[in-house]
CSV table of C-alpha atoms and ligand atoms in Angstrom, one decimal:
chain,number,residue,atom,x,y,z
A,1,UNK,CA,-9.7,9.5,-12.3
A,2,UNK,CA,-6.8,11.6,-12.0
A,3,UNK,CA,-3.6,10.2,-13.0
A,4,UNK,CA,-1.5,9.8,-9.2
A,5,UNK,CA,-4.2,7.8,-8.1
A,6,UNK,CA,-3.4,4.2,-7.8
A,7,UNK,CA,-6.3,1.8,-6.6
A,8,UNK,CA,-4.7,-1.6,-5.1
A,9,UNK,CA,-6.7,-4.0,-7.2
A,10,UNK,CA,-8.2,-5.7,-4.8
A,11,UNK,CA,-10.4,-2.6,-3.5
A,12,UNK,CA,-10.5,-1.7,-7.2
A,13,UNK,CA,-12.5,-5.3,-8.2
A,14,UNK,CA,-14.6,-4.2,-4.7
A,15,UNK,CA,-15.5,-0.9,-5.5
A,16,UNK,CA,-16.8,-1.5,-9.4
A,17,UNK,CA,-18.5,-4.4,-7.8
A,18,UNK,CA,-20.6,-2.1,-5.2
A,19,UNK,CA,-19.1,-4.3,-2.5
A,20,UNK,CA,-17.8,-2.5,1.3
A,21,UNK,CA,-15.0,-0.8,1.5
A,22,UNK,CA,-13.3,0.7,4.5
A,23,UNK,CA,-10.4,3.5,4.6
A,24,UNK,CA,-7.5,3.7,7.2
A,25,UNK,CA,-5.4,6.5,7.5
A,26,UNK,CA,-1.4,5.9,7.7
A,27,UNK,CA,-0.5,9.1,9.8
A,28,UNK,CA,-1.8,6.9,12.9
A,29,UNK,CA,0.5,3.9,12.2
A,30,UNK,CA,3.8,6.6,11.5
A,31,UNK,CA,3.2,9.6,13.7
A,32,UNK,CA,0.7,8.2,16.3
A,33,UNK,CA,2.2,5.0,17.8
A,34,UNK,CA,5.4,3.3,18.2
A,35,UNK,CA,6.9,0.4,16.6
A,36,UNK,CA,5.8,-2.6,16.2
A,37,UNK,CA,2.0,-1.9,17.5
A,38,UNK,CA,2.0,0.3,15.2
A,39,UNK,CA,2.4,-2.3,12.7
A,40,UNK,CA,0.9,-4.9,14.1
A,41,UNK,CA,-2.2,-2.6,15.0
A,42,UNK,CA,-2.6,-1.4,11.4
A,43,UNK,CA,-2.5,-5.1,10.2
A,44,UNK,CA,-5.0,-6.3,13.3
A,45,UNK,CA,-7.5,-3.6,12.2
A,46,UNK,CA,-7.3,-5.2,8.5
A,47,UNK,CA,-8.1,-8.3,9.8
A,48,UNK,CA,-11.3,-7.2,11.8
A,49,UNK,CA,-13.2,-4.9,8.4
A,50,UNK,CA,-12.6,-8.0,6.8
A,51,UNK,CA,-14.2,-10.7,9.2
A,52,UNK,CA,-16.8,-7.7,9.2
A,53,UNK,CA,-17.5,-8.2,5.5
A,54,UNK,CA,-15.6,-5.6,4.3
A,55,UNK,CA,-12.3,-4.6,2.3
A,56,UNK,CA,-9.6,-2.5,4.0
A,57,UNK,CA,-8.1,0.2,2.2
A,58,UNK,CA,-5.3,1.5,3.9
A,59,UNK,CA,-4.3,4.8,2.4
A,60,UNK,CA,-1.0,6.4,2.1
A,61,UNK,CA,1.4,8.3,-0.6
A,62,UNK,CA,4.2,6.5,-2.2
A,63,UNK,CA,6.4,7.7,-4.2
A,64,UNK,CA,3.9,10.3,-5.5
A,65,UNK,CA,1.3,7.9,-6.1
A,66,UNK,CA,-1.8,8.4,-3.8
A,67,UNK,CA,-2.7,4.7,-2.8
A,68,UNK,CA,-5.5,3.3,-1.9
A,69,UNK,CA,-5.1,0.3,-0.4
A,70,UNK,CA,-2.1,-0.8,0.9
A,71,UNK,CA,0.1,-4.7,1.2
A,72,UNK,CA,1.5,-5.7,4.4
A,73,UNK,CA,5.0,-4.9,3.2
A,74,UNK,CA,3.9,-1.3,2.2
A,75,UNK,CA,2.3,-1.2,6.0
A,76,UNK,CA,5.4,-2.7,7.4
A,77,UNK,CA,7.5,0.1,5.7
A,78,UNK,CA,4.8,3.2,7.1
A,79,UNK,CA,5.3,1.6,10.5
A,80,UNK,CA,9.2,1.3,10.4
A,81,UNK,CA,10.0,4.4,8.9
A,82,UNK,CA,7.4,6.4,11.6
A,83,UNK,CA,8.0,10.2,11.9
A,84,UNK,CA,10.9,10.0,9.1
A,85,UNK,CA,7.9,9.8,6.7
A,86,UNK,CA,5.8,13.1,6.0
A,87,UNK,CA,2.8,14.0,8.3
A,88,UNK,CA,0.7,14.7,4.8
A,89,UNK,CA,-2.2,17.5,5.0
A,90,UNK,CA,-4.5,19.1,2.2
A,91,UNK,CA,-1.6,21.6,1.6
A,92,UNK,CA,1.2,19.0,0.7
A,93,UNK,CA,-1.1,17.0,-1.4
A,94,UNK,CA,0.5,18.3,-4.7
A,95,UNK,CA,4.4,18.9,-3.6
A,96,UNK,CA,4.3,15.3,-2.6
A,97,UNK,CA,2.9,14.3,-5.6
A,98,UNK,CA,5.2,16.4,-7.5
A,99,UNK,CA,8.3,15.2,-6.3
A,100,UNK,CA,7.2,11.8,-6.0
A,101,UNK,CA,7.8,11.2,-2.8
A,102,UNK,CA,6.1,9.4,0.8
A,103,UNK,CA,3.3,11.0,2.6
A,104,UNK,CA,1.6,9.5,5.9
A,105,UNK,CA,-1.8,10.0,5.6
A,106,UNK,CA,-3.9,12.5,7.8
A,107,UNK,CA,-7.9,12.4,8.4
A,108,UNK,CA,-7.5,15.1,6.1
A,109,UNK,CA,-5.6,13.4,3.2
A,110,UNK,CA,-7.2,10.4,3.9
A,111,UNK,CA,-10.5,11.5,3.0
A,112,UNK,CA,-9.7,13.0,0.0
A,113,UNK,CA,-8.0,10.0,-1.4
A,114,UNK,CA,-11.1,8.0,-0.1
A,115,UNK,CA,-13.6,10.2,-2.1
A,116,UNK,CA,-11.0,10.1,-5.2
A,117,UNK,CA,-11.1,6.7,-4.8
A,118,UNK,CA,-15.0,6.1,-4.1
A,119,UNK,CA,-14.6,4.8,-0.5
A,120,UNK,CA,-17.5,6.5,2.0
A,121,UNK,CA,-17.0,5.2,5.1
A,122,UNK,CA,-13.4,5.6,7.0
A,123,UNK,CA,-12.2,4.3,10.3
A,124,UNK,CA,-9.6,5.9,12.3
A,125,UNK,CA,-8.7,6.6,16.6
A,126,UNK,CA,-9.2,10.2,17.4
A,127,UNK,CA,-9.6,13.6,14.2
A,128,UNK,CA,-7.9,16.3,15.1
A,129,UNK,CA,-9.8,20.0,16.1
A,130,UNK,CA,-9.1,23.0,17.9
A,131,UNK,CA,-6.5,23.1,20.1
A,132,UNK,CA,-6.8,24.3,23.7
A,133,UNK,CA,-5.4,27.9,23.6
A,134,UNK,CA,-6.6,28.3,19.8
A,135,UNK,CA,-7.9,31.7,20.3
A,136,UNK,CA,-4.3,32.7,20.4
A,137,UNK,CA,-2.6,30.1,18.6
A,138,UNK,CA,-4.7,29.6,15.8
A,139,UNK,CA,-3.9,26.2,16.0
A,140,UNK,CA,-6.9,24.3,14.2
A,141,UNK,CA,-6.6,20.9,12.8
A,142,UNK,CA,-7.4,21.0,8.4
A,143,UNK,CA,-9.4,17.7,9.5
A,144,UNK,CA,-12.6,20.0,10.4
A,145,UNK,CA,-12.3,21.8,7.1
A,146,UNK,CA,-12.1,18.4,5.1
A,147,UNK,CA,-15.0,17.4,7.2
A,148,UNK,CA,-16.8,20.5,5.8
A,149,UNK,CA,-16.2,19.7,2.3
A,150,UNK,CA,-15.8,16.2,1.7
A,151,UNK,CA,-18.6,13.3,1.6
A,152,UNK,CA,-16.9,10.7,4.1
A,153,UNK,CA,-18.1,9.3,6.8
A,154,UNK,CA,-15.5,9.5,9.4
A,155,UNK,CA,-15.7,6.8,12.6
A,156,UNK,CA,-13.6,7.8,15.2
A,157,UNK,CA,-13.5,7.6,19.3
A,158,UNK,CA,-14.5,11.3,19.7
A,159,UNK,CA,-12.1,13.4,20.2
A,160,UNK,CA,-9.0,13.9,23.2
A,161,UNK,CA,-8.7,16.4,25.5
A,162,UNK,CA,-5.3,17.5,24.1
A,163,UNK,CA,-8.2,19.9,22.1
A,164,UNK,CA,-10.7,22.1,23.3
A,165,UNK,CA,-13.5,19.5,23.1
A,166,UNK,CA,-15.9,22.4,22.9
A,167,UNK,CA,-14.5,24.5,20.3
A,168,UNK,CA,-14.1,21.5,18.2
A,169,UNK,CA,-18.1,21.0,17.8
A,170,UNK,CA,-18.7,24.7,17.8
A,171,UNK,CA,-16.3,24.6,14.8
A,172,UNK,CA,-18.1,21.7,13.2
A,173,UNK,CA,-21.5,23.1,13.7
A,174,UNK,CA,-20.4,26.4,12.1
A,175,UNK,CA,-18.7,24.6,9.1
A,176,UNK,CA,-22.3,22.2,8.8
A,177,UNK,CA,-20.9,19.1,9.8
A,178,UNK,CA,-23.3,16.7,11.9
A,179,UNK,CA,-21.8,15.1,14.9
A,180,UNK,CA,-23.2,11.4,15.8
A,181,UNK,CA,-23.2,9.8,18.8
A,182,UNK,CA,-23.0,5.9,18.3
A,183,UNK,CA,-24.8,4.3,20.8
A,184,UNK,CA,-24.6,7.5,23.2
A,185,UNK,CA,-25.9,11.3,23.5
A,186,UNK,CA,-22.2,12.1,24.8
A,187,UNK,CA,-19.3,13.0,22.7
A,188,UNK,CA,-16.8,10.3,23.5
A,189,UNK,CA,-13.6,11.5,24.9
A,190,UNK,CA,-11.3,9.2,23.4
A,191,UNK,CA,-9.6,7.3,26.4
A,192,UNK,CA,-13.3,7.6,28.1
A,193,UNK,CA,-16.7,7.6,27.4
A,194,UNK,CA,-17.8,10.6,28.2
A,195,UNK,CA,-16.8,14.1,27.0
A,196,UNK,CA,-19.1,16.3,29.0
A,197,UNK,CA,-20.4,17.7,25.8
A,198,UNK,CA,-23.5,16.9,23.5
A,199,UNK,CA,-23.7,14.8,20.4
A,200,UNK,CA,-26.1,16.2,17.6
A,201,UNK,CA,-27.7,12.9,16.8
A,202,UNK,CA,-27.7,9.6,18.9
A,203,UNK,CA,-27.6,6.2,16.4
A,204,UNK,CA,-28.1,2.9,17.9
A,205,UNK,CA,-26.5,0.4,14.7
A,206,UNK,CA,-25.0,0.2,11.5
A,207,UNK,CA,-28.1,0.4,9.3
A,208,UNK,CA,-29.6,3.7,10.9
A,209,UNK,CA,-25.6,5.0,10.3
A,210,UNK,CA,-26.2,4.1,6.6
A,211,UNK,CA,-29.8,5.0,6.0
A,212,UNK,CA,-28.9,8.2,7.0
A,213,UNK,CA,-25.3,8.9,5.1
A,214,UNK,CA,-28.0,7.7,1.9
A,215,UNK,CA,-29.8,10.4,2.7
A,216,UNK,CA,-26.8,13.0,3.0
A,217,UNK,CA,-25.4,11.9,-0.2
A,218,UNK,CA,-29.1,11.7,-1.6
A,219,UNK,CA,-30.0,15.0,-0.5
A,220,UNK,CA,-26.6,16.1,-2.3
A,221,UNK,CA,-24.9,17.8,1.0
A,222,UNK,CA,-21.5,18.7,0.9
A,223,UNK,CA,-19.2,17.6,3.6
A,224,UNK,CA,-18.5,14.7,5.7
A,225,UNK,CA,-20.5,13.1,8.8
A,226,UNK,CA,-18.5,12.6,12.0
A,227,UNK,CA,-19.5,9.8,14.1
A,228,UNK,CA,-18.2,9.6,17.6
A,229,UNK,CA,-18.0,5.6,18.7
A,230,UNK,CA,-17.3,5.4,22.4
A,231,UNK,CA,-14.1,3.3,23.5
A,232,UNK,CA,-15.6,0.1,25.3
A,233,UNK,CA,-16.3,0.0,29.1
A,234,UNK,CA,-13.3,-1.9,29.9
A,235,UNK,CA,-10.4,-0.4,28.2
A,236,UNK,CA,-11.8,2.7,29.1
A,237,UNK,CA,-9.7,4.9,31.3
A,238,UNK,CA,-9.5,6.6,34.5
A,239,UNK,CA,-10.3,10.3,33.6
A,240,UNK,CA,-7.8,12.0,36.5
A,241,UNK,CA,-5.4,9.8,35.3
A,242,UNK,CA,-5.9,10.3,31.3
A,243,UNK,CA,-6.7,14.2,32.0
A,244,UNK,CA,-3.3,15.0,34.3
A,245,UNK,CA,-1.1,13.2,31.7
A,246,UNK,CA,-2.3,15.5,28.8
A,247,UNK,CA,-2.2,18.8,30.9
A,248,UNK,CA,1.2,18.0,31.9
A,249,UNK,CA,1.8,16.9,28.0
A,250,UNK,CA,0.5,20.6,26.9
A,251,UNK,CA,2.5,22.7,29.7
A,252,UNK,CA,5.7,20.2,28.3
A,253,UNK,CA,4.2,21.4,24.8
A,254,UNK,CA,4.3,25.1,25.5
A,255,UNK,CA,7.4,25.1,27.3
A,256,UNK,CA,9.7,23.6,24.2
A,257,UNK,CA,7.8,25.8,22.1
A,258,UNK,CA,6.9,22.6,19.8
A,259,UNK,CA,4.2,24.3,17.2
A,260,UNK,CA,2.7,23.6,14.0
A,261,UNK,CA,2.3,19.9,12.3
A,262,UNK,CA,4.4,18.5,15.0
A,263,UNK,CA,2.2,19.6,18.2
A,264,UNK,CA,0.0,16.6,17.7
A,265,UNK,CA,2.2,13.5,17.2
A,266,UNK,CA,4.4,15.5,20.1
A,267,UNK,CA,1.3,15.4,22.8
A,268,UNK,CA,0.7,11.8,21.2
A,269,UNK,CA,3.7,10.4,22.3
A,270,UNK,CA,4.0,12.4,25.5
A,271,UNK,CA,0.9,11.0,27.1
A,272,UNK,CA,1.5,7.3,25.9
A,273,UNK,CA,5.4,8.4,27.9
A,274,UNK,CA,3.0,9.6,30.9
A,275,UNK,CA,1.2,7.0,31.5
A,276,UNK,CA,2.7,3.9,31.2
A,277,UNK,CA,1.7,2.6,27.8
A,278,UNK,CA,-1.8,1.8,29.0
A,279,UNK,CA,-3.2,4.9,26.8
A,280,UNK,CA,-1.6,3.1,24.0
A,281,UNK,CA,-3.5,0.1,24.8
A,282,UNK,CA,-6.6,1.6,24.8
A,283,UNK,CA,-5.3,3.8,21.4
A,284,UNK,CA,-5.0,0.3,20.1
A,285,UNK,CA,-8.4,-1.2,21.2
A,286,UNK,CA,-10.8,1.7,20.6
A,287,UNK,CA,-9.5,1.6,17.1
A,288,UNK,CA,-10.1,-2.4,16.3
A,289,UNK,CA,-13.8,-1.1,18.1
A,290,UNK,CA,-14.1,1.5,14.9
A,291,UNK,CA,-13.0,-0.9,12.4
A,292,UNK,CA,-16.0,-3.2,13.0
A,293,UNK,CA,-18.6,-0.4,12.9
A,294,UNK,CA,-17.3,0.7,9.9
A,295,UNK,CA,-17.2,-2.2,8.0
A,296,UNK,CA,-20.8,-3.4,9.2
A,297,UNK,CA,-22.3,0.7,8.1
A,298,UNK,CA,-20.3,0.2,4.6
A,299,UNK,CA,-21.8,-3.4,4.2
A,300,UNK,CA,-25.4,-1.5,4.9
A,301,UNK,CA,-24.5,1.1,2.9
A,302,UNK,CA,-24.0,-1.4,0.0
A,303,UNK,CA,-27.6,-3.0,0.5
B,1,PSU,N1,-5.5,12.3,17.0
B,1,PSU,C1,-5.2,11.0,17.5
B,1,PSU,N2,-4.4,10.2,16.9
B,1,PSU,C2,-3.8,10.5,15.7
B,1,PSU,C3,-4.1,11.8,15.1
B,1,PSU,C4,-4.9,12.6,15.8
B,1,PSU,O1,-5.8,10.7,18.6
B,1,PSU,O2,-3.1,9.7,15.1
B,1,PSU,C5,-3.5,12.2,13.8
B,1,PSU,C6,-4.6,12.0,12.7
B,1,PSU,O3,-3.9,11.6,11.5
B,1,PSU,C7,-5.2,13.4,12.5
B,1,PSU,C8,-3.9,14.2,12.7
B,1,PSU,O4,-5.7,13.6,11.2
B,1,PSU,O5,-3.2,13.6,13.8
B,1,PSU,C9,-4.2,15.6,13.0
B,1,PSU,O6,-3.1,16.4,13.1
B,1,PSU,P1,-3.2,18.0,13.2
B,1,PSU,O7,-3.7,18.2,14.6
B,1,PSU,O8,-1.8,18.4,13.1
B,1,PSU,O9,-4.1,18.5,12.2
B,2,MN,MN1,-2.4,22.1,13.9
């Protein structure tokens, strides 16, 4: 165990004991929603892995230390301090670290603590992909190279149509990684059910989902598993309404010449601004709706 790792002792005692864990990322509760839903989300999303029968580990880096499991204060500071606080990738990992500072935690960073850490299953809204208009930009999110190397089972809503929806599982089938439709042979959209696009696997329940991350980690693959859980029925949204906001969000995008690390958390905010708050509403619910399938595939996987 390396030595910037710190284990809140709580999932520590869980872990040794081969009890469920579940990991949450912290870039969602700085960078992807406003204060205090953000907070009050992160904390609400807590509450449901455990009345699932499992531990939370919300993870994060403070002060250089990459921490696995987080307190309420510790949340309560990630949510007040929003953007101020470093979007964290694979590539600041070390400079953070280094100069003991804060880092919000990405899919990407999140994993890689998890797996540090011994956490396999990890709950979170949407991953990041490839962008629309990636075959000139280049812009493609280090989530689906983490995927490709790290053994984590990620549970997410699908993906949003701020990214090519497409590319994004070309990408992943290139790079090995199997896409999972809970309950559905669709790729969820996010805000809606339905992407348009094909799943690679359909798994109806949490102890298919485990049997067959045993057999990935049995079978010695490397690389994660993404599972795509579809937002339920009725937060779901109205797909001309959800798919005008983000176009308009992209053209805005494009037009300030916003690029880089900050393109996501900018289209975030701008569709929330679009429509209303109801896509932060659903943000909010589809994410309590991953919690609980995590924590009921990590308390399989512990069988
Ligand atoms: N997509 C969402 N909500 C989010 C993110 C993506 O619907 O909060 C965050 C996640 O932390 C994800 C990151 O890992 O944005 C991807 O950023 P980028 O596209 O810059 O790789
Ligand atoms: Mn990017």
């Amino acid at each position: 165990m390396n030595r910037f790792l710190d284990i809140k002792p709580e999932v520590k005692e869980a872990i040794e004991a081969g009890k469920p864990v579940v990991a949450l990322e912290s870039t969602i509760i700085s960078h992807g929603m406003p204060y205090p839903q953000n907070v009050e989300t992160a904390l609400k999303v807590e509450q449901i892995i455990r009345e699932n029968g499992a531990v939370p580990a919300t993870i994060a880096i403070i002060g250089g230390k990459l921490k696995a499991g987080l307190t309420p204060e510790e949340i309560e500071y990630f949510g007040k301090k929003g953007p101020e606080i470093t979007k964290a990738s694979r590539r600041d990992l070390a400079m953070l670290c280094a100069k003991g500072e804060d880092g919000a935690c990405t899919v990407t960073t999140t994993m890689m603590i998890a797996h540090m850490a011994g956490i396999k299953v990890f709950a979170t809204g949407g991953i990041g992909g490839v962008h629309r208009g990636a075959e000139k930009t280049m812009d493609i999110s280090a989530d689906l190279e983490e995927l490709a190397q790290t053994p984590v089972m990620v549970i997410c809503a699908g993906c949003k149509s701020i990214l090519d929806i497409g590319l994004t599982l070309e990408y992943l089938e290139t790079k090995g990684v199997p896409v999972i439709g809970y309950g559905t042979e669709d790729m969820p959209a996010f805000y809606t059910q339905k992407s348009g696009f094909k799943v690679d696997y359909r798994v109806d329940g949490p102890e298919i989902l485990a049997k067959y991350f045993k057999t990935h980690l049995e079978l010695g693959l490397r690389g994660g598993i993404l599972v795509g859980n579809p937002i339920p029925d009725e937060y779901s949204m109205d797909p001309d309404i959800i798919n005008s906001a983000i176009d308009a969000a992209i053209d805005e995008c494009s037009r300030l010449g916003i690029r880089g690390k900050k393109t996501t958390p900018f289209l975030l905010a701008k569709v929330k601004e679009l429509t209303g708050g109801d896509s932060l509403d659903s943000n909010i619910r589809l994410v309590f709706n991953n919690a609980k399938v995590a924590a009921l595939t990590a308390a399989e996987l512990c069988k």
